[in-house]
């Protein structure tokens, strides 16, 4: 499975590189050729993803792959195929593929056993949200801005067609998952009485360390040990410093992405 995934990712990355080259002024004379090659590599990525899905289905049928992992492969394949269709201006089919993928990701996020897994599902779901909105806008759909409503409509009409047995697979998640791992579940964060969603797995990781350090400090307070209490305070300060650094870097990355998006539009 790893080899098929790597082949798919390699072909996709190559297609994106070729597409970016086609937009450069220095390549204006061969832009059409580069775009054609990019589409060919994109099709190759979808081919490898489809092979990966076939293998995952076979492994799941022989109980060697969990339903959650099979759903992850379905989502990966749907997103790649949806993006290829969108690049060819086939917005109707692209919306179906991307919308169903987002719907499955939403359910996986809701049923995740750890906060990190939940953040990963939410992160991937957020990434395809703008593409769903774009397809809906190009199709002239009402409320094209409301991704959740669109996903609900698309899921109802297309999920079983694109992900056969999806309801059964989703039902298996509770049986496979077991109890949530308490140490890996992030407590709700609030700011001025309002909940603050944490949608990035890297930030979840460091905040879990803060949470663990706070729990240790509470334990030391009950034991009334001054030396251990000082060590616990140091652990919290260190964890908070790490969390601040990660948050700062994430903000910088997002600012760069926003700048690149604006530059591309102009």
Short mmCIF file of C-alpha atoms in Angstrom, two decimals, residues 55-254:
data_model
loop_
_atom_site.label_atom_id
_atom_site.label_comp_id
_atom_site.label_asym_id
_atom_site.label_seq_id
_atom_site.Cartn_x
_atom_site.Cartn_y
_atom_site.Cartn_z
CA UNK A 55 -5.94 -3.23 -2.79
CA UNK A 56 -7.48 -1.63 0.30
CA UNK A 57 -10.88 -3.10 -0.56
CA UNK A 58 -9.35 -6.57 -0.92
CA UNK A 59 -7.51 -6.27 2.39
CA UNK A 60 -10.66 -5.05 4.14
CA UNK A 61 -12.66 -7.96 2.72
CA UNK A 62 -10.10 -10.35 4.27
CA UNK A 63 -10.27 -8.43 7.61
CA UNK A 64 -6.65 -7.29 7.24
CA UNK A 65 -7.55 -3.60 7.03
CA UNK A 66 -9.88 -1.64 9.31
CA UNK A 67 -12.96 0.18 8.04
CA UNK A 68 -11.43 3.48 9.16
CA UNK A 69 -8.34 2.93 7.02
CA UNK A 70 -10.46 1.88 4.05
CA UNK A 71 -12.49 5.08 4.39
CA UNK A 72 -9.25 7.07 4.46
CA UNK A 73 -8.22 5.51 1.15
CA UNK A 74 -11.67 6.26 -0.30
CA UNK A 75 -11.29 9.90 0.74
CA UNK A 76 -7.80 10.14 -0.75
CA UNK A 77 -8.99 8.71 -4.07
CA UNK A 78 -12.09 10.90 -4.18
CA UNK A 79 -10.09 14.06 -3.50
CA UNK A 80 -7.53 13.31 -6.22
CA UNK A 81 -10.19 12.41 -8.75
CA UNK A 82 -12.28 15.43 -7.79
CA UNK A 83 -9.34 17.75 -8.29
CA UNK A 84 -8.60 16.25 -11.69
CA UNK A 85 -12.22 16.72 -12.73
CA UNK A 86 -12.18 20.31 -11.45
CA UNK A 87 -9.06 21.05 -13.48
CA UNK A 88 -10.97 19.87 -16.57
CA UNK A 89 -13.93 22.14 -15.65
CA UNK A 90 -16.16 19.12 -14.99
CA UNK A 91 -17.62 20.86 -11.97
CA UNK A 92 -20.66 18.65 -11.47
CA UNK A 93 -18.73 15.41 -11.03
CA UNK A 94 -15.91 17.20 -9.21
CA UNK A 95 -18.38 18.56 -6.66
CA UNK A 96 -19.80 15.08 -6.08
CA UNK A 97 -16.34 13.59 -5.47
CA UNK A 98 -15.06 16.41 -3.26
CA UNK A 99 -18.35 16.81 -1.39
CA UNK A 100 -18.58 13.13 -0.48
CA UNK A 101 -14.92 13.15 0.60
CA UNK A 102 -15.56 16.14 2.86
CA UNK A 103 -18.68 14.50 4.30
CA UNK A 104 -16.78 11.31 5.19
CA UNK A 105 -13.98 13.38 6.74
CA UNK A 106 -16.53 15.21 8.89
CA UNK A 107 -17.87 11.92 10.24
CA UNK A 108 -14.37 10.55 10.83
CA UNK A 109 -13.47 13.73 12.73
CA UNK A 110 -16.59 13.42 14.89
CA UNK A 111 -15.81 9.79 15.73
CA UNK A 112 -12.04 10.21 16.22
CA UNK A 113 -10.63 8.71 19.42
CA UNK A 114 -7.84 11.24 19.86
CA UNK A 115 -7.69 15.00 19.43
CA UNK A 116 -4.76 14.66 17.04
CA UNK A 117 -6.68 12.32 14.74
CA UNK A 118 -9.64 14.68 14.87
CA UNK A 119 -7.42 17.66 13.96
CA UNK A 120 -5.95 15.77 11.01
CA UNK A 121 -9.40 14.96 9.62
CA UNK A 122 -10.54 18.56 10.13
CA UNK A 123 -7.37 19.89 8.48
CA UNK A 124 -7.88 17.79 5.35
CA UNK A 125 -11.56 18.72 5.30
CA UNK A 126 -10.73 22.42 5.52
CA UNK A 127 -8.30 22.11 2.61
CA UNK A 128 -10.97 20.95 0.16
CA UNK A 129 -13.63 23.36 1.42
CA UNK A 130 -12.63 26.19 -0.97
CA UNK A 131 -12.60 23.76 -3.91
CA UNK A 132 -16.15 22.67 -3.08
CA UNK A 133 -17.21 26.31 -2.88
CA UNK A 134 -15.55 27.08 -6.23
CA UNK A 135 -17.27 24.17 -8.00
CA UNK A 136 -20.65 25.16 -6.58
CA UNK A 137 -20.13 28.77 -7.68
CA UNK A 138 -19.17 27.75 -11.21
CA UNK A 139 -22.31 25.62 -11.39
CA UNK A 140 -24.43 28.58 -10.29
CA UNK A 141 -25.76 26.82 -7.20
CA UNK A 142 -27.60 28.85 -4.59
CA UNK A 143 -25.67 29.48 -1.36
CA UNK A 144 -22.45 28.35 -2.99
CA UNK A 145 -20.63 29.92 -0.06
CA UNK A 146 -22.17 27.48 2.46
CA UNK A 147 -19.91 24.42 2.23
CA UNK A 148 -21.71 22.47 4.97
CA UNK A 149 -25.08 22.75 3.23
CA UNK A 150 -23.57 21.72 -0.13
CA UNK A 151 -21.77 18.78 1.46
CA UNK A 152 -25.01 17.64 3.08
CA UNK A 153 -26.85 17.73 -0.25
CA UNK A 154 -24.07 15.97 -2.16
CA UNK A 155 -23.63 13.33 0.55
CA UNK A 156 -27.31 12.47 0.41
CA UNK A 157 -27.34 12.04 -3.36
CA UNK A 158 -23.91 10.58 -4.13
CA UNK A 159 -22.25 8.97 -1.11
CA UNK A 160 -23.53 5.45 -1.56
CA UNK A 161 -22.68 5.55 -5.27
CA UNK A 162 -19.11 6.71 -4.72
CA UNK A 163 -18.44 4.84 -1.47
CA UNK A 164 -20.43 1.58 -1.62
CA UNK A 165 -21.44 0.36 1.82
CA UNK A 166 -20.41 3.65 3.41
CA UNK A 167 -23.06 3.52 6.15
CA UNK A 168 -21.86 0.07 7.18
CA UNK A 169 -18.23 1.17 7.17
CA UNK A 170 -19.03 4.19 9.32
CA UNK A 171 -20.99 1.96 11.66
CA UNK A 172 -17.91 -0.22 12.10
CA UNK A 173 -15.91 2.69 13.52
CA UNK A 174 -17.48 2.38 16.96
CA UNK A 175 -16.70 -1.35 17.08
CA UNK A 176 -13.10 -0.86 15.96
CA UNK A 177 -12.28 2.23 17.97
CA UNK A 178 -12.85 1.21 21.57
CA UNK A 179 -12.65 3.78 24.35
CA UNK A 180 -11.09 7.17 23.72
CA UNK A 181 -7.55 7.59 25.01
CA UNK A 182 -7.99 10.11 27.83
CA UNK A 183 -4.40 11.39 27.75
CA UNK A 184 -4.72 12.13 24.04
CA UNK A 185 -8.01 14.03 24.22
CA UNK A 186 -7.61 17.78 24.47
CA UNK A 187 -9.94 19.55 26.89
CA UNK A 188 -12.05 22.33 25.41
CA UNK A 189 -10.25 25.67 25.26
CA UNK A 190 -12.20 28.87 25.84
CA UNK A 191 -11.48 32.57 25.39
CA UNK A 192 -13.79 35.11 27.01
CA UNK A 193 -16.38 32.40 27.44
CA UNK A 194 -16.25 31.23 23.83
CA UNK A 195 -14.84 27.84 22.74
CA UNK A 196 -11.67 28.03 20.65
CA UNK A 197 -11.36 25.23 18.06
CA UNK A 198 -7.88 23.80 17.54
CA UNK A 199 -7.71 22.63 13.93
CA UNK A 200 -4.02 21.88 13.50
CA UNK A 201 -2.45 18.57 14.65
CA UNK A 202 0.91 20.18 15.47
CA UNK A 203 -0.79 22.63 17.81
CA UNK A 204 -2.84 19.83 19.34
CA UNK A 205 0.37 17.94 20.16
CA UNK A 206 1.94 20.80 22.12
CA UNK A 207 -1.32 21.74 23.85
CA UNK A 208 -1.67 18.14 25.02
CA UNK A 209 1.76 18.50 26.63
CA UNK A 210 0.56 21.67 28.37
CA UNK A 211 -2.54 19.83 29.56
CA UNK A 212 -0.43 16.93 30.87
CA UNK A 213 1.92 19.33 32.69
CA UNK A 214 -1.06 21.10 34.30
CA UNK A 215 -2.42 17.77 35.49
CA UNK A 216 0.93 16.93 37.08
CA UNK A 217 0.99 20.32 38.81
CA UNK A 218 -2.46 19.69 40.26
CA UNK A 219 -1.20 16.37 41.57
CA UNK A 220 1.85 17.97 43.19
CA UNK A 221 -0.36 20.59 44.87
CA UNK A 222 -2.35 17.84 46.52
CA UNK A 223 0.86 16.21 47.79
CA UNK A 224 2.11 19.63 48.97
CA UNK A 225 5.65 18.96 47.74
CA UNK A 226 7.47 22.25 47.12
CA UNK A 227 10.35 20.77 45.09
CA UNK A 228 8.06 18.75 42.88
CA UNK A 229 5.77 21.77 42.59
CA UNK A 230 8.60 23.94 41.24
CA UNK A 231 9.52 21.23 38.73
CA UNK A 232 5.89 21.00 37.65
CA UNK A 233 5.74 24.78 37.13
CA UNK A 234 8.91 24.59 35.02
CA UNK A 235 7.34 21.83 32.93
CA UNK A 236 4.25 23.97 32.29
CA UNK A 237 6.34 27.01 31.31
CA UNK A 238 8.40 24.88 28.93
CA UNK A 239 5.28 23.36 27.36
CA UNK A 240 3.65 26.80 27.00
CA UNK A 241 6.81 28.15 25.37
CA UNK A 242 6.74 25.29 22.85
CA UNK A 243 3.04 25.92 22.18
CA UNK A 244 3.69 29.63 21.58
CA UNK A 245 6.53 28.83 19.16
CA UNK A 246 4.41 26.36 17.18
CA UNK A 247 1.49 28.81 17.03
CA UNK A 248 3.81 31.59 15.81
CA UNK A 249 5.23 29.40 13.04
CA UNK A 250 1.76 28.30 11.96
CA UNK A 251 0.66 31.95 11.71
CA UNK A 252 3.72 32.75 9.58
CA UNK A 253 3.02 29.81 7.25
CA UNK A 254 -0.61 30.89 6.87
#
